[in-house]
Amino acid sequence: MRTLWTKVGVLGSFSMAFGSILWSQKKTKPDHGASSCTSTDTNPNSLYELKLVQVLFRHGARTPLRSIPDVMEAQWLPTLLEPPEHTHINYVVTDLHGGPRPPAPVEDSYRKNVLTGGTFPGQLTTLGMQQLYELGERLRKRYIEDSPFLSSTFSPAEVYVRSTNIVRTIESARCLVAGLFQQKQKEIVPILTTEAESEILYPNYHGCKLLKIACGHLWAESSTLPDIAADLQSIQKALGIAAHQHIDFILIRDDMVAREAHGLPCPPALDTWRDTVEQRAVDMMYHVYQHSKRETLQLCVGPLLHTMITNIDENLQGTSAEPDRKLFLYSVHDTTLIPCLLTMGIFDMKWPPYAGDITLELHQHRQTKEPFVKVSYIGQDQHLPGCSGVYCPLQEFKQALSEYSLTSERYQSLCETSSTEL
């Protein structure tokens, strides 16, 4: 099992990327065609009636997955992980059917190692918890205070919470819900998870054989691209890292930005390399997805996109098993957000920040009853390519994502093959 989940090789860079690579807390500037997200469309006097909200959000700041070898180590003390009192809620983690929480091999792999200072890799910190609480407060302002779309107290009939089966995303979901409802609840908050092999909330290289084959060589190749390889050799020399050490820009960036976010010292030599490290990490990830055919992006997030579209259809058709459901919360990783942004045509070549979110709102025109989807990224409305406006007619939205959305059955069928002919 250790080999399966922590193997360093062609998927070594993915192991770091999967861990939700860290990004500084600079605000992301709006893309072209984006506008500031306001509350006018949740106002009863608006032409549009808000029907459903779905939020994909990245976890908050965390400890690094691995320290840069042969350099000054940071002290990751347990005091950095203490939960703020205002983030506490009464919750339970279950499988998708309400049964016991499934095994968590990814989390188990983290706990086989201890960072200098005594904490485990990949753990949500106090800072990260606060970031998700504040995201919850932003959602509260929009959907409760500015307009009474949601109840002010948590209700599982109204709000669905799902997370990857990793402690940092589970805790991030907890903190967001605490901020959204100000710890007000009459019932226990269920946070649903699933076993690692069938997870669709991140690109599942371990559960989908074909995805591993399709991307394996691209991950290996990304570190050997001429410009990236030259910069990597230079920074390795500047930091005094032994030639035999297996490193790449994703590993360096992970540790570097984790330290910066928590005010811990970085090797001084990194100062002049910071921007290069940031850009090269993005370049590596972009190489994997940009040079892949559309079927690879399908395998990364196709089932998730299909699930979100199905949620929209069931709301409009009145066929949802939970007719009062208004909000779907998905606690995920930056490696979820990046492929989603790519499929929507709005990736800005910047790594998603801690607590970064993609929000899909379903609206219905009050007069014509025509449905529209509005997408925002980190609080900025987005005009998707293929859509006639920020309020995207549902059929245009579906058409824009049609080449990436995958049913569960089609996904399973594709994943089971070992063919390299994507």
Short mmCIF file of C-alpha atoms in Angstrom, two decimals:
data_model
loop_
_atom_site.label_atom_id
_atom_site.label_comp_id
_atom_site.label_asym_id
_atom_site.label_seq_id
_atom_site.Cartn_x
_atom_site.Cartn_y
_atom_site.Cartn_z
CA MET A 1 0.00 0.00 0.00
CA ARG A 2 2.88 2.36 0.78
CA THR A 3 4.23 1.87 -2.74
CA LEU A 4 0.84 2.51 -4.28
CA TRP A 5 0.23 5.84 -2.58
CA THR A 6 3.69 7.37 -2.09
CA LYS A 7 5.73 6.05 -4.98
CA VAL A 8 8.18 8.55 -6.43
CA GLY A 9 8.60 8.14 -10.16
CA VAL A 10 6.62 9.25 -13.16
CA LEU A 11 3.84 10.23 -10.79
CA GLY A 12 6.13 11.78 -8.19
CA SER A 13 5.22 15.29 -9.21
CA PHE A 14 1.57 14.34 -9.10
CA SER A 15 1.98 13.23 -5.50
CA MET A 16 2.94 16.78 -4.64
CA ALA A 17 0.35 18.33 -6.92
CA PHE A 18 -2.39 16.12 -5.51
CA GLY A 19 -1.50 17.42 -2.09
CA SER A 20 -2.88 20.79 -3.19
CA ILE A 21 0.19 22.85 -3.88
CA LEU A 22 0.36 26.06 -1.89
CA TRP A 23 -0.15 29.53 -3.25
CA SER A 24 0.47 32.89 -1.63
CA GLN A 25 -2.51 34.82 -0.39
CA LYS A 26 -2.33 37.55 -3.04
CA LYS A 27 -5.75 38.33 -4.47
CA THR A 28 -6.26 36.97 -7.96
CA LYS A 29 -7.07 39.73 -10.41
CA PRO A 30 -10.21 39.30 -12.51
CA ASP A 31 -9.77 37.77 -15.94
CA HIS A 32 -10.88 39.60 -19.06
CA GLY A 33 -14.64 39.41 -19.18
CA ALA A 34 -14.94 38.98 -15.44
CA SER A 35 -16.85 41.35 -13.22
CA SER A 36 -17.19 41.88 -9.53
CA CYS A 37 -19.73 39.55 -7.92
CA THR A 38 -22.61 41.58 -6.49
CA SER A 39 -25.84 40.71 -4.73
CA THR A 40 -28.20 42.23 -7.30
CA ASP A 41 -29.05 38.87 -8.83
CA THR A 42 -30.08 37.46 -5.43
CA ASN A 43 -32.36 40.45 -4.87
CA PRO A 44 -36.09 39.66 -5.18
CA ASN A 45 -36.41 42.59 -7.60
CA SER A 46 -33.85 41.12 -9.99
CA LEU A 47 -34.93 39.69 -13.35
CA TYR A 48 -33.36 36.42 -12.25
CA GLU A 49 -34.39 34.12 -9.43
CA LEU A 50 -31.61 32.17 -7.75
CA LYS A 51 -32.49 28.47 -7.64
CA LEU A 52 -29.34 26.53 -6.73
CA VAL A 53 -25.71 27.13 -5.70
CA GLN A 54 -22.77 24.73 -6.04
CA VAL A 55 -19.34 25.57 -4.62
CA LEU A 56 -16.05 23.81 -5.32
CA PHE A 57 -13.50 25.12 -2.83
CA ARG A 58 -9.88 24.43 -2.13
CA HIS A 59 -8.75 23.66 1.42
CA GLY A 60 -6.86 26.25 3.45
CA ALA A 61 -3.18 26.64 4.31
CA ARG A 62 -1.44 23.48 5.41
CA THR A 63 1.88 21.96 6.38
CA PRO A 64 4.07 20.93 3.41
CA LEU A 65 3.97 17.41 2.05
CA ARG A 66 7.74 17.22 1.98
CA SER A 67 10.63 19.46 2.95
CA ILE A 68 13.17 20.64 0.39
CA PRO A 69 16.18 18.35 0.97
CA ASP A 70 19.61 19.64 2.08
CA VAL A 71 18.36 23.09 3.17
CA MET A 72 17.49 24.77 6.48
CA GLU A 73 14.34 23.13 7.80
CA ALA A 74 11.35 24.96 9.25
CA GLN A 75 9.86 24.09 12.63
CA TRP A 76 6.31 22.83 12.08
CA LEU A 77 5.09 22.88 15.67
CA PRO A 78 1.75 21.44 16.83
CA THR A 79 0.72 24.91 18.03
CA LEU A 80 0.34 25.89 14.35
CA LEU A 81 -2.57 23.44 14.06
CA GLU A 82 -4.78 24.48 16.98
CA PRO A 83 -8.44 24.94 15.88
CA PRO A 84 -9.99 28.35 16.66
CA GLU A 85 -13.03 28.08 18.91
CA HIS A 86 -15.30 29.78 16.39
CA THR A 87 -14.65 27.02 13.82
CA HIS A 88 -16.09 24.23 15.95
CA ILE A 89 -19.36 22.56 14.93
CA ASN A 90 -21.04 19.26 15.68
CA TYR A 91 -20.34 17.07 12.64
CA VAL A 92 -19.88 13.47 11.52
CA VAL A 93 -17.91 12.02 8.61
CA THR A 94 -19.63 9.21 6.72
CA ASP A 95 -19.52 7.44 3.40
CA LEU A 96 -21.86 8.59 0.63
CA HIS A 97 -24.70 6.48 2.05
CA GLY A 98 -24.39 7.56 5.67
CA GLY A 99 -22.32 4.56 6.75
CA PRO A 100 -18.92 4.56 8.47
CA ARG A 101 -16.13 6.71 7.05
CA PRO A 102 -14.12 4.68 4.50
CA PRO A 103 -10.41 3.91 4.93
CA ALA A 104 -8.13 6.82 3.97
CA PRO A 105 -4.89 5.50 2.41
CA VAL A 106 -3.76 8.96 1.25
CA GLU A 107 -4.07 10.34 4.77
CA ASP A 108 -2.42 7.22 6.17
CA SER A 109 0.58 7.79 3.91
CA TYR A 110 1.07 11.29 5.35
CA ARG A 111 1.13 9.92 8.88
CA LYS A 112 4.06 7.63 8.15
CA ASN A 113 6.29 10.70 8.23
CA VAL A 114 6.82 13.52 10.71
CA LEU A 115 8.04 17.01 9.81
CA THR A 116 10.66 18.81 11.85
CA GLY A 117 8.77 20.25 14.80
CA GLY A 118 6.52 17.24 15.31
CA THR A 119 3.56 17.59 12.93
CA PHE A 120 2.44 15.43 10.01
CA PRO A 121 2.69 16.55 6.39
CA GLY A 122 -0.39 17.90 4.63
CA GLN A 123 -2.30 19.04 7.72
CA LEU A 124 -4.64 22.05 7.83
CA THR A 125 -3.23 24.78 10.05
CA THR A 126 -4.92 27.39 12.22
CA LEU A 127 -4.37 29.86 9.38
CA GLY A 128 -6.04 27.49 6.93
CA MET A 129 -9.00 26.99 9.23
CA GLN A 130 -9.49 30.75 9.49
CA GLN A 131 -9.32 31.12 5.69
CA LEU A 132 -12.18 28.66 5.22
CA TYR A 133 -14.19 30.27 8.00
CA GLU A 134 -13.86 33.57 6.15
CA LEU A 135 -14.97 31.96 2.89
CA GLY A 136 -18.02 30.73 4.78
CA GLU A 137 -18.64 34.29 5.97
CA ARG A 138 -18.43 35.56 2.38
CA LEU A 139 -21.01 33.00 1.30
CA ARG A 140 -23.14 33.95 4.31
CA LYS A 141 -23.17 37.59 3.28
CA ARG A 142 -24.27 36.73 -0.25
CA TYR A 143 -26.79 33.98 0.40
CA ILE A 144 -28.15 34.80 3.87
CA GLU A 145 -27.55 38.44 4.78
CA ASP A 146 -27.85 40.22 1.42
CA SER A 147 -30.66 37.93 0.31
CA PRO A 148 -32.51 35.25 2.32
CA PHE A 149 -31.73 32.42 -0.08
CA LEU A 150 -30.52 30.07 2.66
CA SER A 151 -31.82 29.56 6.16
CA SER A 152 -29.66 31.14 8.86
CA THR A 153 -29.33 27.77 10.62
CA PHE A 154 -27.74 24.70 9.03
CA SER A 155 -30.16 22.10 7.67
CA PRO A 156 -28.94 18.89 5.96
CA ALA A 157 -32.07 18.92 3.79
CA GLU A 158 -30.98 22.29 2.41
CA VAL A 159 -27.18 21.91 2.36
CA TYR A 160 -25.13 18.97 1.04
CA VAL A 161 -21.49 18.73 2.13
CA ARG A 162 -19.03 16.39 0.45
CA SER A 163 -15.25 16.22 0.87
CA THR A 164 -12.34 14.15 -0.33
CA ASN A 165 -11.45 11.64 2.39
CA ILE A 166 -8.46 13.62 3.62
CA VAL A 167 -8.32 15.39 6.97
CA ARG A 168 -7.43 18.85 5.61
CA THR A 169 -10.43 18.93 3.26
CA ILE A 170 -12.78 17.51 5.88
CA GLU A 171 -11.65 20.15 8.37
CA SER A 172 -11.91 22.83 5.68
CA ALA A 173 -15.55 21.84 5.09
CA ARG A 174 -16.17 22.05 8.84
CA CYS A 175 -14.70 25.55 9.04
CA LEU A 176 -16.62 26.82 6.01
CA VAL A 177 -19.91 25.58 7.45
CA ALA A 178 -19.05 27.22 10.79
CA GLY A 179 -18.51 30.55 9.03
CA LEU A 180 -21.54 30.21 6.79
CA PHE A 181 -23.98 29.50 9.62
CA GLN A 182 -22.07 31.11 12.50
CA GLN A 183 -22.08 27.73 14.28
CA LYS A 184 -25.89 27.68 14.29
CA GLN A 185 -27.23 24.16 13.81
CA LYS A 186 -30.16 22.10 14.99
CA GLU A 187 -28.82 18.85 13.52
CA ILE A 188 -25.41 17.22 13.16
CA VAL A 189 -23.59 18.31 9.99
CA PRO A 190 -22.91 15.23 7.83
CA ILE A 191 -19.71 15.47 5.75
CA LEU A 192 -19.81 12.78 3.09
CA THR A 193 -16.75 11.02 1.68
CA THR A 194 -15.98 7.99 -0.46
CA GLU A 195 -13.21 5.42 -0.79
CA ALA A 196 -10.06 6.54 -2.61
CA GLU A 197 -10.51 4.18 -5.56
CA SER A 198 -13.83 5.73 -6.57
CA GLU A 199 -13.14 9.39 -5.73
CA ILE A 200 -14.25 11.89 -8.40
CA LEU A 201 -13.38 15.08 -6.52
CA TYR A 202 -9.81 15.05 -7.83
CA PRO A 203 -8.03 13.52 -10.86
CA ASN A 204 -7.88 9.93 -9.64
CA TYR A 205 -4.61 8.57 -10.99
CA HIS A 206 -4.72 5.63 -8.61
CA GLY A 207 -8.32 4.67 -9.28
CA CYS A 208 -8.34 5.23 -13.05
CA LYS A 209 -5.83 3.10 -14.90
CA LEU A 210 -6.19 4.93 -18.19
CA LEU A 211 -5.63 8.34 -16.62
CA LYS A 212 -2.41 7.13 -15.03
CA ILE A 213 -1.20 5.84 -18.37
CA ALA A 214 -2.24 8.97 -20.23
CA CYS A 215 -0.55 11.41 -17.86
CA GLY A 216 2.34 9.37 -16.52
CA HIS A 217 4.82 10.21 -19.25
CA LEU A 218 3.73 13.85 -19.30
CA TRP A 219 4.46 14.21 -15.59
CA ALA A 220 7.92 12.73 -16.12
CA GLU A 221 8.47 14.86 -19.20
CA SER A 222 7.41 18.12 -17.51
CA SER A 223 10.61 18.29 -15.42
CA THR A 224 12.83 17.62 -18.42
CA LEU A 225 11.55 20.37 -20.72
CA PRO A 226 14.62 22.45 -21.69
CA ASP A 227 13.74 25.72 -19.93
CA ILE A 228 12.37 24.00 -16.84
CA ALA A 229 15.31 21.61 -16.60
CA ALA A 230 17.85 24.44 -16.95
CA ASP A 231 16.19 26.50 -14.23
CA LEU A 232 15.89 23.47 -11.98
CA GLN A 233 19.60 22.72 -12.32
CA SER A 234 20.44 26.34 -11.48
CA ILE A 235 18.23 26.53 -8.41
CA GLN A 236 19.45 23.15 -7.19
CA LYS A 237 23.00 24.49 -7.35
CA ALA A 238 22.04 27.80 -5.69
CA LEU A 239 20.38 25.98 -2.79
CA GLY A 240 23.20 23.48 -2.43
CA ILE A 241 20.95 20.48 -3.03
CA ALA A 242 22.86 17.31 -3.85
CA ALA A 243 22.58 16.17 -7.46
CA HIS A 244 21.16 12.78 -6.48
CA GLN A 245 18.14 14.29 -4.71
CA HIS A 246 14.84 13.93 -6.55
CA ILE A 247 13.27 17.40 -6.61
CA ASP A 248 11.18 19.49 -8.96
CA PHE A 249 9.57 22.92 -8.91
CA ILE A 250 6.34 21.57 -7.46
CA LEU A 251 8.17 20.17 -4.43
CA ILE A 252 10.21 23.37 -3.98
CA ARG A 253 7.15 25.57 -4.28
CA ASP A 254 5.13 23.47 -1.88
CA ASP A 255 7.62 23.90 0.94
CA MET A 256 8.52 27.50 0.07
CA VAL A 257 5.00 28.91 0.07
CA ALA A 258 3.97 26.90 3.13
CA ARG A 259 6.77 28.58 5.04
CA GLU A 260 5.91 32.03 3.71
CA ALA A 261 2.25 31.74 4.62
CA HIS A 262 3.06 30.82 8.21
CA GLY A 263 5.91 33.29 8.71
CA LEU A 264 8.59 30.61 8.84
CA PRO A 265 12.08 31.27 7.43
CA CYS A 266 13.01 30.21 3.90
CA PRO A 267 16.53 29.57 2.62
CA PRO A 268 17.83 33.05 1.65
CA ALA A 269 18.85 31.78 -1.80
CA LEU A 270 15.17 31.29 -2.63
CA ASP A 271 14.48 35.04 -2.56
CA THR A 272 15.75 35.67 -6.07
CA TRP A 273 14.12 32.50 -7.40
CA ARG A 274 10.63 32.93 -5.99
CA ASP A 275 8.90 34.14 -9.16
CA THR A 276 10.64 31.48 -11.23
CA VAL A 277 9.55 28.75 -8.84
CA GLU A 278 5.95 29.97 -9.00
CA GLN A 279 5.89 30.09 -12.79
CA ARG A 280 7.70 26.82 -13.40
CA ALA A 281 5.35 24.91 -11.10
CA VAL A 282 2.41 26.24 -13.11
CA ASP A 283 4.25 25.44 -16.36
CA MET A 284 4.69 21.83 -15.26
CA MET A 285 1.01 21.37 -14.49
CA TYR A 286 -0.07 23.16 -17.64
CA HIS A 287 2.17 20.92 -19.74
CA VAL A 288 0.41 17.84 -18.43
CA TYR A 289 -3.09 19.11 -19.23
CA GLN A 290 -2.48 21.40 -22.21
CA HIS A 291 -0.61 18.72 -24.14
CA SER A 292 -3.20 16.11 -23.39
CA LYS A 293 -6.18 15.37 -25.56
CA ARG A 294 -9.62 16.32 -24.29
CA GLU A 295 -10.24 12.76 -23.11
CA THR A 296 -7.62 13.23 -20.41
CA LEU A 297 -9.43 16.25 -18.97
CA GLN A 298 -12.60 14.17 -19.19
CA LEU A 299 -11.00 11.55 -16.97
CA CYS A 300 -9.75 14.22 -14.56
CA VAL A 301 -13.03 16.00 -13.82
CA GLY A 302 -15.64 14.61 -16.24
CA PRO A 303 -17.68 12.75 -13.61
CA LEU A 304 -17.62 15.78 -11.31
CA LEU A 305 -18.86 18.08 -14.09
CA HIS A 306 -21.59 15.56 -14.92
CA THR A 307 -22.65 15.43 -11.27
CA MET A 308 -22.96 19.21 -11.07
CA ILE A 309 -24.97 19.38 -14.30
CA THR A 310 -27.22 16.60 -13.01
CA ASN A 311 -27.81 18.62 -9.83
CA ILE A 312 -28.98 21.50 -12.02
CA ASP A 313 -31.29 19.33 -14.12
CA GLU A 314 -32.87 17.68 -11.07
CA ASN A 315 -33.52 21.07 -9.50
CA LEU A 316 -35.25 22.38 -12.60
CA GLN A 317 -37.23 19.18 -13.18
CA GLY A 318 -38.22 18.77 -9.55
CA THR A 319 -36.79 15.24 -9.46
CA SER A 320 -34.24 15.71 -6.68
CA ALA A 321 -34.42 13.23 -3.82
CA GLU A 322 -34.02 16.28 -1.57
CA PRO A 323 -36.51 18.85 -2.94
CA ASP A 324 -35.41 21.51 -0.43
CA ARG A 325 -31.74 21.32 -1.40
CA LYS A 326 -30.29 24.71 -2.30
CA LEU A 327 -26.54 24.39 -1.74
CA PHE A 328 -23.92 21.79 -2.67
CA LEU A 329 -20.51 22.20 -1.03
CA TYR A 330 -17.53 20.24 -2.39
CA SER A 331 -14.29 20.41 -0.41
CA VAL A 332 -11.53 19.69 -2.91
CA HIS A 333 -7.97 20.52 -4.00
CA ASP A 334 -6.23 22.91 -6.34
CA THR A 335 -5.67 19.91 -8.58
CA THR A 336 -9.46 19.79 -8.88
CA LEU A 337 -9.88 23.49 -9.57
CA ILE A 338 -7.20 23.71 -12.28
CA PRO A 339 -8.74 21.11 -14.64
CA CYS A 340 -12.20 22.56 -13.98
CA LEU A 341 -10.96 26.04 -14.88
CA LEU A 342 -9.34 24.61 -18.02
CA THR A 343 -12.53 22.88 -19.14
CA MET A 344 -14.42 26.15 -18.65
CA GLY A 345 -11.77 28.11 -20.54
CA ILE A 346 -11.01 30.48 -17.66
CA PHE A 347 -7.66 29.27 -16.26
CA ASP A 348 -5.43 32.34 -15.84
CA MET A 349 -2.09 30.50 -15.45
CA LYS A 350 -2.01 31.25 -11.73
CA TRP A 351 -2.26 28.62 -9.04
CA PRO A 352 -5.59 28.70 -7.16
CA PRO A 353 -5.16 30.32 -3.73
CA TYR A 354 -5.96 28.77 -0.40
CA ALA A 355 -9.74 28.65 -0.02
CA GLY A 356 -10.13 29.57 -3.68
CA ASP A 357 -13.57 28.67 -4.99
CA ILE A 358 -15.46 28.07 -8.21
CA THR A 359 -19.15 28.82 -7.65
CA LEU A 360 -21.95 27.83 -10.02
CA GLU A 361 -25.29 29.56 -9.56
CA LEU A 362 -28.45 28.40 -11.29
CA HIS A 363 -30.85 31.24 -12.05
CA GLN A 364 -34.23 31.30 -13.74
CA HIS A 365 -35.58 34.32 -15.59
CA ARG A 366 -38.66 35.45 -13.69
CA GLN A 367 -40.68 36.14 -16.83
CA THR A 368 -39.49 33.65 -19.47
CA LYS A 369 -38.52 30.90 -16.97
CA GLU A 370 -35.39 30.31 -19.05
CA PRO A 371 -32.56 28.85 -16.91
CA PHE A 372 -29.11 30.46 -16.75
CA VAL A 373 -25.83 29.50 -15.09
CA LYS A 374 -23.48 32.08 -13.65
CA VAL A 375 -19.91 31.03 -12.80
CA SER A 376 -17.64 32.95 -10.46
CA TYR A 377 -14.02 32.28 -9.48
CA ILE A 378 -12.74 33.69 -6.19
CA GLY A 379 -15.67 36.09 -6.05
CA GLN A 380 -15.33 37.35 -9.63
CA ASP A 381 -18.03 36.62 -12.21
CA GLN A 382 -16.69 34.89 -15.31
CA HIS A 383 -17.77 35.10 -18.95
CA LEU A 384 -17.16 31.57 -20.23
CA PRO A 385 -16.13 31.04 -23.86
CA GLY A 386 -19.16 29.73 -25.73
CA CYS A 387 -21.57 31.67 -23.52
CA SER A 388 -23.44 34.73 -24.75
CA GLY A 389 -22.99 36.51 -21.43
CA VAL A 390 -22.04 36.20 -17.75
CA TYR A 391 -25.54 34.83 -17.31
CA CYS A 392 -25.03 31.83 -19.55
CA PRO A 393 -28.16 30.15 -20.96
CA LEU A 394 -28.18 26.62 -19.60
CA GLN A 395 -28.03 25.01 -23.03
CA GLU A 396 -24.97 27.09 -23.92
CA PHE A 397 -23.35 26.11 -20.62
CA LYS A 398 -24.03 22.44 -21.24
CA GLN A 399 -22.71 22.71 -24.78
CA ALA A 400 -19.53 24.40 -23.57
CA LEU A 401 -18.84 21.51 -21.17
CA SER A 402 -20.27 18.70 -23.29
CA GLU A 403 -16.89 17.53 -24.57
CA TYR A 404 -15.63 17.08 -20.99
CA SER A 405 -18.63 15.86 -18.98
CA LEU A 406 -18.67 12.08 -18.42
CA THR A 407 -21.34 9.82 -16.98
CA SER A 408 -20.22 7.47 -14.23
CA GLU A 409 -20.75 4.47 -16.50
CA ARG A 410 -18.66 5.93 -19.32
CA TYR A 411 -15.94 6.96 -16.89
CA GLN A 412 -15.71 3.48 -15.38
CA SER A 413 -15.63 1.91 -18.84
CA LEU A 414 -12.78 4.14 -19.96
CA CYS A 415 -10.79 3.75 -16.76
CA GLU A 416 -10.84 -0.03 -16.92
CA THR A 417 -8.97 -0.15 -20.22
CA SER A 418 -5.20 -0.03 -20.33
CA SER A 419 -5.11 1.23 -23.91
CA THR A 420 -2.79 4.20 -24.52
CA GLU A 421 -4.87 5.33 -27.45
CA LEU A 422 -6.67 8.19 -25.83
#
